Amino acid sequence: MRRVAIVAPEKALRESLVRIAEAGCVEIDLAGDGGPDIRGPAATRLTQLRAEPAHPALGEAPPDLDALEREGRTDLLAGEAELEERLGSAVRHGAVAALAGWCPEAEVGATAARIAGAGGALVPLRAPRGVDPPTLLTGADAVPPGPAATTVRRSFTPLVTTYGTVPYADLDPTMAAGIVYVVMFGLMFGDAGHGLLLVAVALLLRAGRPRRVAALRPLWPFVAGAGLTATLAGVAYGEFFGPTGVLPVLWLEPLEEPMRLLAVAVGLGAVLLAIAYAAGIVNRWREGGPSAALYATTGIAGAALYLGLAIVAGCVWLGLALYGVVGAVIAAVGLALAGVGLFATTAGGPGGAVQTGIQLFDAVVRIGSNVVSFARLAAFGLTHAALGAIVWDGTTALAGRGPVAVVAAVLVFLLGNALAFCLEALVAGVQALRLEFYELFSRLFEGEGRPFRPWHLPVEHGPGSATAAGPPTAAGAVRQGPAREEKS
């Protein structure tokens, strides 16, 4: 993200801003809080119409505001009102005006060339101290960060943006978060039949069906990934619409080996927490340098405490006293570093020492509770298997007792699986989200960034008009700017 200035002669400023709006890749700083203090003729007329404005748009040339008011063109009046707000925010020196803002690095050259034809210039600036740039997200309506912005990546974006906007300096966890989520979902929703149904739902979303949920179409790779991992887990469990015997057990049968499944779930959680600590160290270093990374409970200090406690737990499990001593030393170093960092944030004195002690105790307890929390992967996997077994037992108990009983068996099988599918999909989805937010994201992020909000309006081109972006369009046609997506 680059800090930029839009510089243009006063007479060329409007056309330059129109081209900026059409490109849709520059966030322009507004005077004050960007509120209604800067009101021009277009904003006044829009208020007088007392009508809900349509989606704002701009005309290529300065419009006749009286004519727009008579025609009820609230869309163009709203667009002109936004333009007036930015014109009023410009800093003027003689015949030259300038506005500051942010633009993605990859878009600076193209945007500069675009407004050069109008007589303006896009000048890169040094970022001001103490001001974090806005974060470019991977969504549907912002500037793409580059080739990595795939369809799969965009479908995972809501996992991160629902939690908050990633600070500009932090790592982008979108892909990793999506992969971890679908793996955890699959372990809890392990049934090959149900997983294939979820894949079918994803294909329907991709086709835009049903139309009432067409807005969810970009999420189809996310749903397909969850269905695929559930299918693979079901194959490993030998579950196909319950323990029907259609598939052999390739790994373990959840209801027969619950402790083994529990151990795997907790072990997976321990690995994921270690990865979260590693990412937290990188984020703290990028946010505040080596000292911030060293003393933070989500940085090196917290990671050392976690590693030490993990070694101690392994010593208890394996019965090796030497490893217990090593783990205790590492944990003590982590506690000491974390204590220094926490005490520095207090007012000092006895009160600060007490507060630090409580926070250190909480940090130790949280590590244990967070690891154990991943046991829910096994618990809800067992619940899914148990529901499938109940439905299958009811189906087989009714089968073979006459035509009426066969019909009843079919109904039990269909309705029971439908209920299990809906209930377990909801539960597994919520629990995977909870694990990601509370156990993992809480170690990655300590603050929240600000999303990049580029100014983007469609522009109406008159007959024979042309812009730096391409040939003229038909009279009165609205030409949209390039499709955009956002990075987290």
CSV table of C-alpha atoms in Angstrom, one decimal:
chain,number,residue,atom,x,y,z
A,1,MET,CA,0.0,0.0,0.0
A,2,ARG,CA,1.5,3.4,-1.0
A,3,ARG,CA,0.7,6.8,0.3
A,4,VAL,CA,-0.1,9.0,-2.7
A,5,ALA,CA,-1.1,12.6,-3.6
A,6,ILE,CA,-3.5,13.5,-6.4
A,7,VAL,CA,-2.2,16.7,-7.8
A,8,ALA,CA,-3.9,18.6,-10.6
A,9,PRO,CA,-4.5,22.2,-11.9
A,10,GLU,CA,-7.8,23.5,-10.4
A,11,LYS,CA,-9.4,23.3,-13.8
A,12,ALA,CA,-8.4,19.6,-14.3
A,13,LEU,CA,-9.2,18.4,-10.8
A,14,ARG,CA,-12.8,17.4,-11.4
A,15,GLU,CA,-11.9,15.2,-14.5
A,16,SER,CA,-8.9,13.7,-12.6
A,17,LEU,CA,-11.2,12.7,-9.7
A,18,VAL,CA,-13.8,11.3,-12.1
A,19,ARG,CA,-11.2,9.0,-13.5
A,20,ILE,CA,-10.0,8.1,-10.0
A,21,ALA,CA,-13.6,7.2,-9.1
A,22,GLU,CA,-14.0,5.1,-12.3
A,23,ALA,CA,-10.8,3.2,-11.6
A,24,GLY,CA,-11.9,2.5,-8.0
A,25,CYS,CA,-8.4,1.8,-6.5
A,26,VAL,CA,-7.6,5.0,-4.5
A,27,GLU,CA,-8.9,5.8,-1.0
A,28,ILE,CA,-9.0,9.6,-0.6
A,29,ASP,CA,-8.6,11.3,2.7
A,30,LEU,CA,-11.6,13.6,3.5
A,31,ALA,CA,-11.5,16.8,5.5
A,32,GLY,CA,-12.5,16.4,9.1
A,33,ASP,CA,-14.5,13.3,9.7
A,34,GLY,CA,-15.9,13.1,6.2
A,35,GLY,CA,-19.3,14.1,7.6
A,36,PRO,CA,-21.9,16.6,6.2
A,37,ASP,CA,-19.7,19.7,6.9
A,38,ILE,CA,-18.7,19.9,3.3
A,39,ARG,CA,-22.0,20.5,1.4
A,40,GLY,CA,-22.2,21.7,-2.1
A,41,PRO,CA,-25.0,22.5,-4.5
A,42,ALA,CA,-25.5,18.8,-5.5
A,43,ALA,CA,-25.8,17.7,-1.8
A,44,THR,CA,-28.3,20.5,-1.2
A,45,ARG,CA,-30.5,19.5,-4.2
A,46,LEU,CA,-30.4,15.9,-3.2
A,47,THR,CA,-31.7,16.8,0.3
A,48,GLN,CA,-34.5,18.9,-1.2
A,49,LEU,CA,-35.7,16.0,-3.3
A,50,ARG,CA,-36.4,14.0,-0.1
A,51,ALA,CA,-36.0,10.8,-2.0
A,52,GLU,CA,-33.9,7.8,-1.4
A,53,PRO,CA,-30.9,8.2,-3.7
A,54,ALA,CA,-30.1,5.4,-6.2
A,55,HIS,CA,-26.6,4.0,-6.4
A,56,PRO,CA,-24.3,7.0,-6.8
A,57,ALA,CA,-22.9,7.6,-10.3
A,58,LEU,CA,-20.9,10.4,-12.0
A,59,GLY,CA,-21.3,12.1,-15.3
A,60,GLU,CA,-18.1,12.5,-17.4
A,61,ALA,CA,-18.7,16.2,-17.8
A,62,PRO,CA,-19.9,18.7,-15.2
A,63,PRO,CA,-23.7,18.3,-15.2
A,64,ASP,CA,-26.6,20.8,-15.1
A,65,LEU,CA,-27.7,20.3,-11.5
A,66,ASP,CA,-31.0,22.0,-12.1
A,67,ALA,CA,-31.8,19.6,-14.9
A,68,LEU,CA,-30.8,16.6,-12.7
A,69,GLU,CA,-33.1,17.8,-10.0
A,70,ARG,CA,-36.0,18.3,-12.4
A,71,GLU,CA,-35.4,14.8,-13.9
A,72,GLY,CA,-35.1,13.2,-10.4
A,73,ARG,CA,-31.6,11.8,-11.2
A,74,THR,CA,-30.7,11.1,-7.6
A,75,ASP,CA,-28.0,8.7,-8.7
A,76,LEU,CA,-26.0,11.5,-10.4
A,77,LEU,CA,-26.8,14.0,-7.7
A,78,ALA,CA,-25.5,11.6,-5.1
A,79,GLY,CA,-22.4,11.0,-7.1
A,80,GLU,CA,-21.8,14.8,-7.5
A,81,ALA,CA,-22.3,15.2,-3.8
A,82,GLU,CA,-19.5,12.7,-3.1
A,83,LEU,CA,-17.4,14.5,-5.7
A,84,GLU,CA,-18.1,17.9,-4.0
A,85,GLU,CA,-17.0,16.4,-0.7
A,86,ARG,CA,-13.6,15.4,-2.2
A,87,LEU,CA,-13.2,18.7,-4.0
A,88,GLY,CA,-13.9,20.5,-0.8
A,89,SER,CA,-11.2,18.4,1.0
A,90,ALA,CA,-8.5,19.4,-1.5
A,91,VAL,CA,-5.6,21.6,-0.4
A,92,ARG,CA,-5.0,24.5,-2.8
A,93,HIS,CA,-2.0,26.6,-3.6
A,94,GLY,CA,-2.5,29.1,-6.3
A,95,ALA,CA,-4.0,27.3,-9.4
A,96,VAL,CA,-3.0,23.8,-8.1
A,97,ALA,CA,-5.0,21.5,-5.9
A,98,ALA,CA,-4.0,18.3,-4.1
A,99,LEU,CA,-5.6,15.4,-2.2
A,100,ALA,CA,-3.9,12.7,-0.2
A,101,GLY,CA,-4.8,9.0,0.0
A,102,TRP,CA,-3.8,5.4,-0.3
A,103,CYS,CA,-3.3,3.2,-3.4
A,104,PRO,CA,-2.2,-0.4,-3.7
A,105,GLU,CA,1.4,-0.5,-4.9
A,106,ALA,CA,0.5,-2.6,-8.0
A,107,GLU,CA,-2.1,0.0,-9.1
A,108,VAL,CA,0.0,3.2,-8.8
A,109,GLY,CA,1.4,3.1,-12.3
A,110,ALA,CA,-1.9,2.4,-14.0
A,111,THR,CA,-3.7,5.0,-12.0
A,112,ALA,CA,-1.1,7.6,-12.7
A,113,ALA,CA,-1.3,7.0,-16.4
A,114,ARG,CA,-5.1,7.1,-16.2
A,115,ILE,CA,-5.3,10.6,-14.7
A,116,ALA,CA,-2.3,11.9,-16.7
A,117,GLY,CA,-4.6,12.3,-19.7
A,118,ALA,CA,-6.8,14.6,-17.7
A,119,GLY,CA,-3.8,16.8,-16.7
A,120,GLY,CA,-3.4,15.4,-13.2
A,121,ALA,CA,-0.6,13.4,-11.5
A,122,LEU,CA,-0.4,10.7,-8.9
A,123,VAL,CA,2.6,11.3,-6.7
A,124,PRO,CA,3.9,8.6,-4.3
A,125,LEU,CA,4.6,9.9,-0.8
A,126,ARG,CA,6.4,8.7,2.2
A,127,ALA,CA,3.9,7.1,4.7
A,128,PRO,CA,3.4,9.4,7.8
A,129,ARG,CA,4.9,8.1,11.0
A,130,GLY,CA,2.5,6.5,13.5
A,131,VAL,CA,-0.1,5.9,10.8
A,132,ASP,CA,-0.8,2.4,9.7
A,133,PRO,CA,-1.8,2.0,6.1
A,134,PRO,CA,-5.3,0.5,5.5
A,135,THR,CA,-5.4,-3.3,4.9
A,136,LEU,CA,-6.2,-4.6,1.5
A,137,LEU,CA,-8.6,-7.4,1.9
A,138,THR,CA,-9.5,-10.4,-0.4
A,139,GLY,CA,-13.2,-9.7,-0.9
A,140,ALA,CA,-15.4,-9.1,-3.9
A,141,ASP,CA,-15.3,-5.4,-4.1
A,142,ALA,CA,-11.8,-4.1,-3.7
A,143,VAL,CA,-8.5,-4.1,-5.5
A,144,PRO,CA,-6.9,-7.6,-6.0
A,145,PRO,CA,-3.6,-8.2,-4.3
A,146,GLY,CA,-2.2,-10.1,-7.2
A,147,PRO,CA,-2.2,-13.6,-8.6
A,148,ALA,CA,-2.8,-15.2,-5.2
A,149,ALA,CA,-6.3,-13.9,-5.1
A,150,THR,CA,-7.9,-17.1,-6.3
A,151,THR,CA,-11.5,-18.1,-6.0
A,152,VAL,CA,-10.7,-20.4,-3.1
A,153,ARG,CA,-8.9,-17.6,-1.2
A,154,ARG,CA,-11.8,-15.3,-1.6
A,155,SER,CA,-14.2,-17.9,-0.3
A,156,PHE,CA,-12.1,-18.2,2.9
A,157,THR,CA,-12.0,-14.5,3.5
A,158,PRO,CA,-15.2,-14.3,5.6
A,159,LEU,CA,-13.5,-16.5,8.2
A,160,VAL,CA,-11.0,-13.7,8.9
A,161,THR,CA,-13.2,-10.6,8.2
A,162,THR,CA,-15.9,-11.9,10.6
A,163,TYR,CA,-13.3,-11.8,13.4
A,164,GLY,CA,-11.9,-8.4,12.4
A,165,THR,CA,-9.7,-6.5,10.0
A,166,VAL,CA,-6.1,-7.8,10.0
A,167,PRO,CA,-3.6,-5.1,10.9
A,168,TYR,CA,-1.6,-4.0,7.9
A,169,ALA,CA,1.7,-5.3,9.4
A,170,ASP,CA,0.4,-8.7,10.3
A,171,LEU,CA,0.5,-11.9,8.3
A,172,ASP,CA,-2.4,-12.7,6.1
A,173,PRO,CA,-4.0,-15.9,7.6
A,174,THR,CA,-6.7,-16.3,5.1
A,175,MET,CA,-5.6,-19.5,3.3
A,176,ALA,CA,-4.3,-21.2,6.5
A,177,ALA,CA,-7.4,-20.3,8.4
A,178,GLY,CA,-9.6,-21.8,5.7
A,179,ILE,CA,-7.7,-25.0,5.5
A,180,VAL,CA,-7.6,-25.5,9.3
A,181,TYR,CA,-11.3,-24.8,9.4
A,182,VAL,CA,-12.4,-27.4,6.8
A,183,VAL,CA,-10.1,-30.0,8.4
A,184,MET,CA,-11.6,-29.5,11.9
A,185,PHE,CA,-15.1,-29.4,10.4
A,186,GLY,CA,-14.4,-32.7,8.6
A,187,LEU,CA,-13.2,-34.5,11.7
A,188,MET,CA,-16.5,-33.5,13.5
A,189,PHE,CA,-18.7,-34.2,10.4
A,190,GLY,CA,-17.0,-37.4,9.4
A,191,ASP,CA,-19.5,-39.3,7.2
A,192,ALA,CA,-18.8,-40.0,3.5
A,193,GLY,CA,-22.5,-39.8,2.6
A,194,HIS,CA,-23.1,-36.5,4.4
A,195,GLY,CA,-19.9,-35.1,3.0
A,196,LEU,CA,-20.9,-35.9,-0.6
A,197,LEU,CA,-24.2,-34.2,0.1
A,198,LEU,CA,-22.3,-31.1,1.2
A,199,VAL,CA,-20.2,-31.2,-2.0
A,200,ALA,CA,-23.5,-31.4,-4.0
A,201,VAL,CA,-24.7,-28.3,-2.1
A,202,ALA,CA,-21.5,-26.6,-3.1
A,203,LEU,CA,-22.0,-27.4,-6.8
A,204,LEU,CA,-25.5,-26.0,-6.6
A,205,LEU,CA,-24.2,-22.8,-5.1
A,206,ARG,CA,-21.6,-22.6,-7.9
A,207,ALA,CA,-24.5,-22.9,-10.4
A,208,GLY,CA,-26.3,-20.1,-8.7
A,209,ARG,CA,-29.1,-22.4,-7.5
A,210,PRO,CA,-31.5,-21.8,-5.8
A,211,ARG,CA,-31.7,-18.2,-6.9
A,212,ARG,CA,-32.6,-17.0,-3.4
A,213,VAL,CA,-29.1,-17.8,-2.2
A,214,ALA,CA,-27.3,-16.7,-5.3
A,215,ALA,CA,-25.4,-14.1,-3.1
A,216,LEU,CA,-23.6,-17.1,-1.5
A,217,ARG,CA,-22.2,-18.3,-4.8
A,218,PRO,CA,-18.6,-17.0,-4.0
A,219,LEU,CA,-18.5,-19.4,-1.0
A,220,TRP,CA,-18.9,-22.6,-3.0
A,221,PRO,CA,-15.2,-23.6,-2.8
A,222,PHE,CA,-15.4,-23.2,1.0
A,223,VAL,CA,-18.5,-25.4,1.2
A,224,ALA,CA,-16.9,-27.9,-1.2
A,225,GLY,CA,-13.7,-28.1,0.9
A,226,ALA,CA,-15.7,-28.8,4.0
A,227,GLY,CA,-17.7,-31.5,2.2
A,228,LEU,CA,-14.5,-33.1,0.8
A,229,THR,CA,-12.8,-33.3,4.3
A,230,ALA,CA,-16.0,-34.7,5.8
A,231,THR,CA,-16.0,-37.3,3.0
A,232,LEU,CA,-12.4,-38.3,3.6
A,233,ALA,CA,-13.0,-38.5,7.4
A,234,GLY,CA,-16.1,-40.7,6.7
A,235,VAL,CA,-14.0,-43.0,4.5
A,236,ALA,CA,-11.4,-43.3,7.4
A,237,TYR,CA,-14.2,-43.9,9.9
A,238,GLY,CA,-16.1,-46.3,7.6
A,239,GLU,CA,-19.2,-44.1,7.9
A,240,PHE,CA,-21.6,-43.8,4.9
A,241,PHE,CA,-24.9,-42.4,6.1
A,242,GLY,CA,-24.0,-44.1,9.4
A,243,PRO,CA,-22.4,-47.5,10.0
A,244,THR,CA,-24.1,-49.1,7.0
A,245,GLY,CA,-21.2,-51.4,6.1
A,246,VAL,CA,-20.9,-49.8,2.7
A,247,LEU,CA,-17.4,-48.7,3.5
A,248,PRO,CA,-14.7,-50.6,5.4
A,249,VAL,CA,-13.1,-48.9,8.4
A,250,LEU,CA,-9.7,-47.7,7.1
A,251,TRP,CA,-8.5,-45.9,10.3
A,252,LEU,CA,-10.7,-46.2,13.3
A,253,GLU,CA,-14.3,-46.6,14.3
A,254,PRO,CA,-15.2,-43.6,16.5
A,255,LEU,CA,-17.7,-45.4,18.8
A,256,GLU,CA,-15.3,-48.3,19.3
A,257,GLU,CA,-12.1,-46.3,19.8
A,258,PRO,CA,-13.1,-43.0,21.4
A,259,MET,CA,-9.9,-42.5,23.4
A,260,ARG,CA,-7.7,-42.9,20.3
A,261,LEU,CA,-9.8,-40.3,18.5
A,262,LEU,CA,-9.6,-38.0,21.6
A,263,ALA,CA,-5.8,-38.3,21.7
A,264,VAL,CA,-5.6,-37.4,18.0
A,265,ALA,CA,-7.9,-34.4,18.4
A,266,VAL,CA,-5.9,-33.0,21.4
A,267,GLY,CA,-2.6,-33.7,19.5
A,268,LEU,CA,-3.8,-31.8,16.5
A,269,GLY,CA,-4.9,-28.9,18.7
A,270,ALA,CA,-1.4,-28.8,20.3
A,271,VAL,CA,0.2,-28.6,16.8
A,272,LEU,CA,-2.2,-25.9,15.7
A,273,LEU,CA,-1.5,-23.8,18.9
A,274,ALA,CA,2.2,-24.1,18.2
A,275,ILE,CA,1.7,-22.8,14.7
A,276,ALA,CA,-0.4,-20.0,16.1
A,277,TYR,CA,2.3,-19.0,18.5
A,278,ALA,CA,4.9,-19.0,15.6
A,279,ALA,CA,2.6,-16.7,13.6
A,280,GLY,CA,2.1,-14.5,16.7
A,281,ILE,CA,5.8,-14.1,17.1
A,282,VAL,CA,6.1,-12.9,13.5
A,283,ASN,CA,3.2,-10.5,13.9
A,284,ARG,CA,4.5,-9.0,17.2
A,285,TRP,CA,7.9,-8.5,15.6
A,286,ARG,CA,6.4,-6.8,12.5
A,287,GLU,CA,4.1,-4.6,14.7
A,288,GLY,CA,6.6,-3.4,17.3
A,289,GLY,CA,10.1,-4.9,16.7
A,290,PRO,CA,12.2,-7.4,18.7
A,291,SER,CA,11.1,-6.2,22.2
A,292,ALA,CA,7.4,-6.5,21.4
A,293,ALA,CA,8.0,-10.0,20.1
A,294,LEU,CA,10.1,-11.1,23.1
A,295,TYR,CA,7.9,-10.0,26.0
A,296,ALA,CA,4.4,-10.6,24.6
A,297,THR,CA,2.3,-13.5,25.9
A,298,THR,CA,1.4,-14.1,22.2
A,299,GLY,CA,5.1,-13.8,21.2
A,300,ILE,CA,8.3,-15.5,22.3
A,301,ALA,CA,7.5,-15.4,26.0
A,302,GLY,CA,4.1,-17.1,25.5
A,303,ALA,CA,5.6,-19.6,23.0
A,304,ALA,CA,8.4,-20.5,25.5
A,305,LEU,CA,5.8,-21.0,28.3
A,306,TYR,CA,3.7,-23.2,26.0
A,307,LEU,CA,6.7,-25.2,24.9
A,308,GLY,CA,7.9,-25.7,28.4
A,309,LEU,CA,4.5,-26.9,29.6
A,310,ALA,CA,4.2,-29.2,26.6
A,311,ILE,CA,7.5,-30.8,27.5
A,312,VAL,CA,6.5,-31.2,31.1
A,313,ALA,CA,3.2,-32.8,30.0
A,314,GLY,CA,5.2,-35.1,27.7
A,315,CYS,CA,7.5,-36.0,30.6
A,316,VAL,CA,4.5,-37.0,32.7
A,317,TRP,CA,3.1,-39.1,29.8
A,318,LEU,CA,6.5,-40.8,29.1
A,319,GLY,CA,7.9,-40.9,32.6
A,320,LEU,CA,11.2,-39.2,31.7
A,321,ALA,CA,12.3,-36.9,34.6
A,322,LEU,CA,15.1,-35.2,32.6
A,323,TYR,CA,12.6,-33.8,30.1
A,324,GLY,CA,10.5,-32.5,33.0
A,325,VAL,CA,13.4,-30.5,34.3
A,326,VAL,CA,14.2,-29.0,30.8
A,327,GLY,CA,10.5,-28.2,30.3
A,328,ALA,CA,10.2,-26.5,33.7
A,329,VAL,CA,13.3,-24.3,32.9
A,330,ILE,CA,11.9,-23.3,29.5
A,331,ALA,CA,8.5,-22.5,31.1
A,332,ALA,CA,10.1,-20.5,33.9
A,333,VAL,CA,12.0,-18.4,31.3
A,334,GLY,CA,8.8,-17.8,29.4
A,335,LEU,CA,7.0,-16.8,32.6
A,336,ALA,CA,9.8,-14.4,33.5
A,337,LEU,CA,9.8,-12.7,30.1
A,338,ALA,CA,6.0,-12.5,30.0
A,339,GLY,CA,6.0,-11.1,33.6
A,340,VAL,CA,8.4,-8.3,32.5
A,341,GLY,CA,6.2,-7.4,29.5
A,342,LEU,CA,3.0,-7.5,31.5
A,343,PHE,CA,4.4,-5.5,34.4
A,344,ALA,CA,5.6,-2.8,32.0
A,345,THR,CA,1.9,-2.2,31.0
A,346,THR,CA,0.8,-1.6,34.5
A,347,ALA,CA,1.1,1.4,36.8
A,348,GLY,CA,3.9,-0.3,38.7
A,349,GLY,CA,4.2,-0.8,42.5
A,350,PRO,CA,2.5,-3.6,44.5
A,351,GLY,CA,-0.7,-3.2,42.5
A,352,GLY,CA,1.1,-3.7,39.3
A,353,ALA,CA,2.8,-6.8,40.7
A,354,VAL,CA,-0.5,-8.3,41.8
A,355,GLN,CA,-2.1,-7.6,38.4
A,356,THR,CA,0.9,-9.2,36.7
A,357,GLY,CA,0.6,-12.3,38.8
A,358,ILE,CA,-3.0,-12.7,38.0
A,359,GLN,CA,-2.4,-12.3,34.3
A,360,LEU,CA,0.5,-14.8,34.4
A,361,PHE,CA,-1.8,-17.3,36.2
A,362,ASP,CA,-4.4,-16.7,33.6
A,363,ALA,CA,-1.9,-17.3,30.8
A,364,VAL,CA,-0.9,-20.7,32.3
A,365,VAL,CA,-4.5,-21.8,32.8
A,366,ARG,CA,-5.5,-20.6,29.3
A,367,ILE,CA,-2.8,-22.7,27.7
A,368,GLY,CA,-4.1,-25.9,29.4
A,369,SER,CA,-7.8,-25.1,28.7
A,370,ASN,CA,-7.1,-24.2,25.1
A,371,VAL,CA,-5.3,-27.5,24.4
A,372,VAL,CA,-8.1,-29.5,26.1
A,373,SER,CA,-10.7,-27.4,24.2
A,374,PHE,CA,-9.7,-29.3,21.0
A,375,ALA,CA,-11.1,-32.4,22.5
A,376,ARG,CA,-14.4,-31.2,21.1
A,377,LEU,CA,-13.2,-32.3,17.7
A,378,ALA,CA,-13.5,-35.9,19.0
A,379,ALA,CA,-16.6,-35.2,21.1
A,380,PHE,CA,-18.7,-33.9,18.2
A,381,GLY,CA,-17.2,-36.6,15.9
A,382,LEU,CA,-18.5,-39.2,18.3
A,383,THR,CA,-21.9,-37.4,18.5
A,384,HIS,CA,-22.2,-37.5,14.7
A,385,ALA,CA,-21.3,-41.2,14.7
A,386,ALA,CA,-23.8,-41.9,17.5
A,387,LEU,CA,-26.6,-40.2,15.6
A,388,GLY,CA,-25.8,-42.2,12.5
A,389,ALA,CA,-25.8,-45.4,14.5
A,390,ILE,CA,-29.1,-44.6,16.0
A,391,VAL,CA,-30.7,-43.9,12.7
A,392,TRP,CA,-29.2,-47.1,11.1
A,393,ASP,CA,-30.3,-49.3,14.1
A,394,GLY,CA,-33.8,-47.9,13.8
A,395,THR,CA,-33.8,-48.6,10.0
A,396,THR,CA,-32.6,-52.2,10.3
A,397,ALA,CA,-35.0,-52.9,13.2
A,398,LEU,CA,-38.0,-52.0,10.9
A,399,ALA,CA,-36.7,-53.6,7.8
A,400,GLY,CA,-38.0,-57.2,7.0
A,401,ARG,CA,-41.2,-56.9,8.9
A,402,GLY,CA,-43.6,-56.4,6.0
A,403,PRO,CA,-44.3,-53.8,3.4
A,404,VAL,CA,-45.5,-51.2,5.9
A,405,ALA,CA,-42.4,-51.7,8.0
A,406,VAL,CA,-40.2,-51.3,4.9
A,407,VAL,CA,-41.8,-48.0,4.1
A,408,ALA,CA,-41.4,-46.9,7.7
A,409,ALA,CA,-37.7,-48.0,7.6
A,410,VAL,CA,-37.1,-45.9,4.5
A,411,LEU,CA,-38.7,-42.9,6.1
A,412,VAL,CA,-36.6,-43.3,9.3
A,413,PHE,CA,-33.5,-43.6,7.2
A,414,LEU,CA,-34.2,-40.5,5.1
A,415,LEU,CA,-35.6,-38.3,7.9
A,416,GLY,CA,-33.1,-39.4,10.4
A,417,ASN,CA,-30.2,-38.6,8.1
A,418,ALA,CA,-31.7,-35.3,7.1
A,419,LEU,CA,-32.0,-34.3,10.7
A,420,ALA,CA,-28.5,-35.6,11.5
A,421,PHE,CA,-27.1,-33.7,8.5
A,422,CYS,CA,-28.7,-30.4,9.4
A,423,LEU,CA,-28.0,-30.6,13.1
A,424,GLU,CA,-24.4,-31.8,12.8
A,425,ALA,CA,-23.5,-29.4,10.0
A,426,LEU,CA,-24.6,-26.5,12.2
A,427,VAL,CA,-22.9,-27.8,15.3
A,428,ALA,CA,-19.6,-28.7,13.6
A,429,GLY,CA,-19.6,-25.3,11.7
A,430,VAL,CA,-20.1,-23.3,14.9
A,431,GLN,CA,-17.6,-25.4,16.9
A,432,ALA,CA,-14.9,-25.1,14.3
A,433,LEU,CA,-15.4,-21.4,14.2
A,434,ARG,CA,-15.2,-21.2,17.9
A,435,LEU,CA,-11.9,-23.1,18.0
A,436,GLU,CA,-10.4,-20.8,15.3
A,437,PHE,CA,-11.5,-17.6,16.9
A,438,TYR,CA,-10.8,-18.2,20.6
A,439,GLU,CA,-7.9,-20.7,20.5
A,440,LEU,CA,-6.0,-19.6,17.3
A,441,PHE,CA,-6.8,-16.1,16.3
A,442,SER,CA,-6.5,-14.8,19.8
A,443,ARG,CA,-2.7,-15.6,19.5
A,444,LEU,CA,-2.3,-14.2,16.0
A,445,PHE,CA,-3.9,-10.7,16.6
A,446,GLU,CA,-3.6,-8.2,19.4
A,447,GLY,CA,-5.3,-5.3,17.6
A,448,GLU,CA,-7.4,-4.6,14.6
A,449,GLY,CA,-6.6,-2.8,11.4
A,450,ARG,CA,-8.6,-0.6,9.1
A,451,PRO,CA,-10.0,-1.9,5.8
A,452,PHE,CA,-9.0,-0.3,2.6
A,453,ARG,CA,-12.0,1.6,1.2
A,454,PRO,CA,-11.4,2.8,-2.3
A,455,TRP,CA,-13.6,5.4,-3.8
A,456,HIS,CA,-15.4,3.8,-6.7
A,457,LEU,CA,-18.3,5.1,-8.8
A,458,PRO,CA,-19.6,4.2,-12.2
A,459,VAL,CA,-19.3,6.9,-14.8
A,460,GLU,CA,-21.8,7.8,-17.5
A,461,HIS,CA,-20.1,8.7,-20.8
A,462,GLY,CA,-21.7,10.8,-23.4
A,463,PRO,CA,-21.7,10.2,-27.1
A,464,GLY,CA,-18.2,10.2,-28.6
A,465,SER,CA,-16.5,10.5,-25.3
A,466,ALA,CA,-13.3,8.6,-24.5
A,467,THR,CA,-11.2,8.1,-21.4
A,468,ALA,CA,-7.7,7.0,-20.7
A,469,ALA,CA,-9.1,3.6,-19.9
A,470,GLY,CA,-10.4,2.8,-23.3
A,471,PRO,CA,-12.8,3.7,-26.2
A,472,PRO,CA,-16.0,5.6,-25.7
A,473,THR,CA,-19.2,3.9,-24.7
A,474,ALA,CA,-22.7,4.3,-26.0
A,475,ALA,CA,-24.6,7.4,-25.0
A,476,GLY,CA,-26.0,7.2,-21.5
A,477,ALA,CA,-24.4,3.8,-20.9
A,478,VAL,CA,-22.8,3.2,-17.5
A,479,ARG,CA,-19.3,1.7,-17.7
A,480,GLN,CA,-18.3,-0.1,-14.6
A,481,GLY,CA,-14.7,0.0,-13.3
A,482,PRO,CA,-12.7,-3.2,-13.3
A,483,ALA,CA,-13.8,-6.0,-11.1
A,484,ARG,CA,-12.1,-5.8,-7.7
A,485,GLU,CA,-11.4,-8.0,-4.7
A,486,GLU,CA,-9.8,-7.4,-1.3
A,487,LYS,CA,-6.6,-8.9,0.8
A,488,SER,CA,-6.6,-9.4,4.4
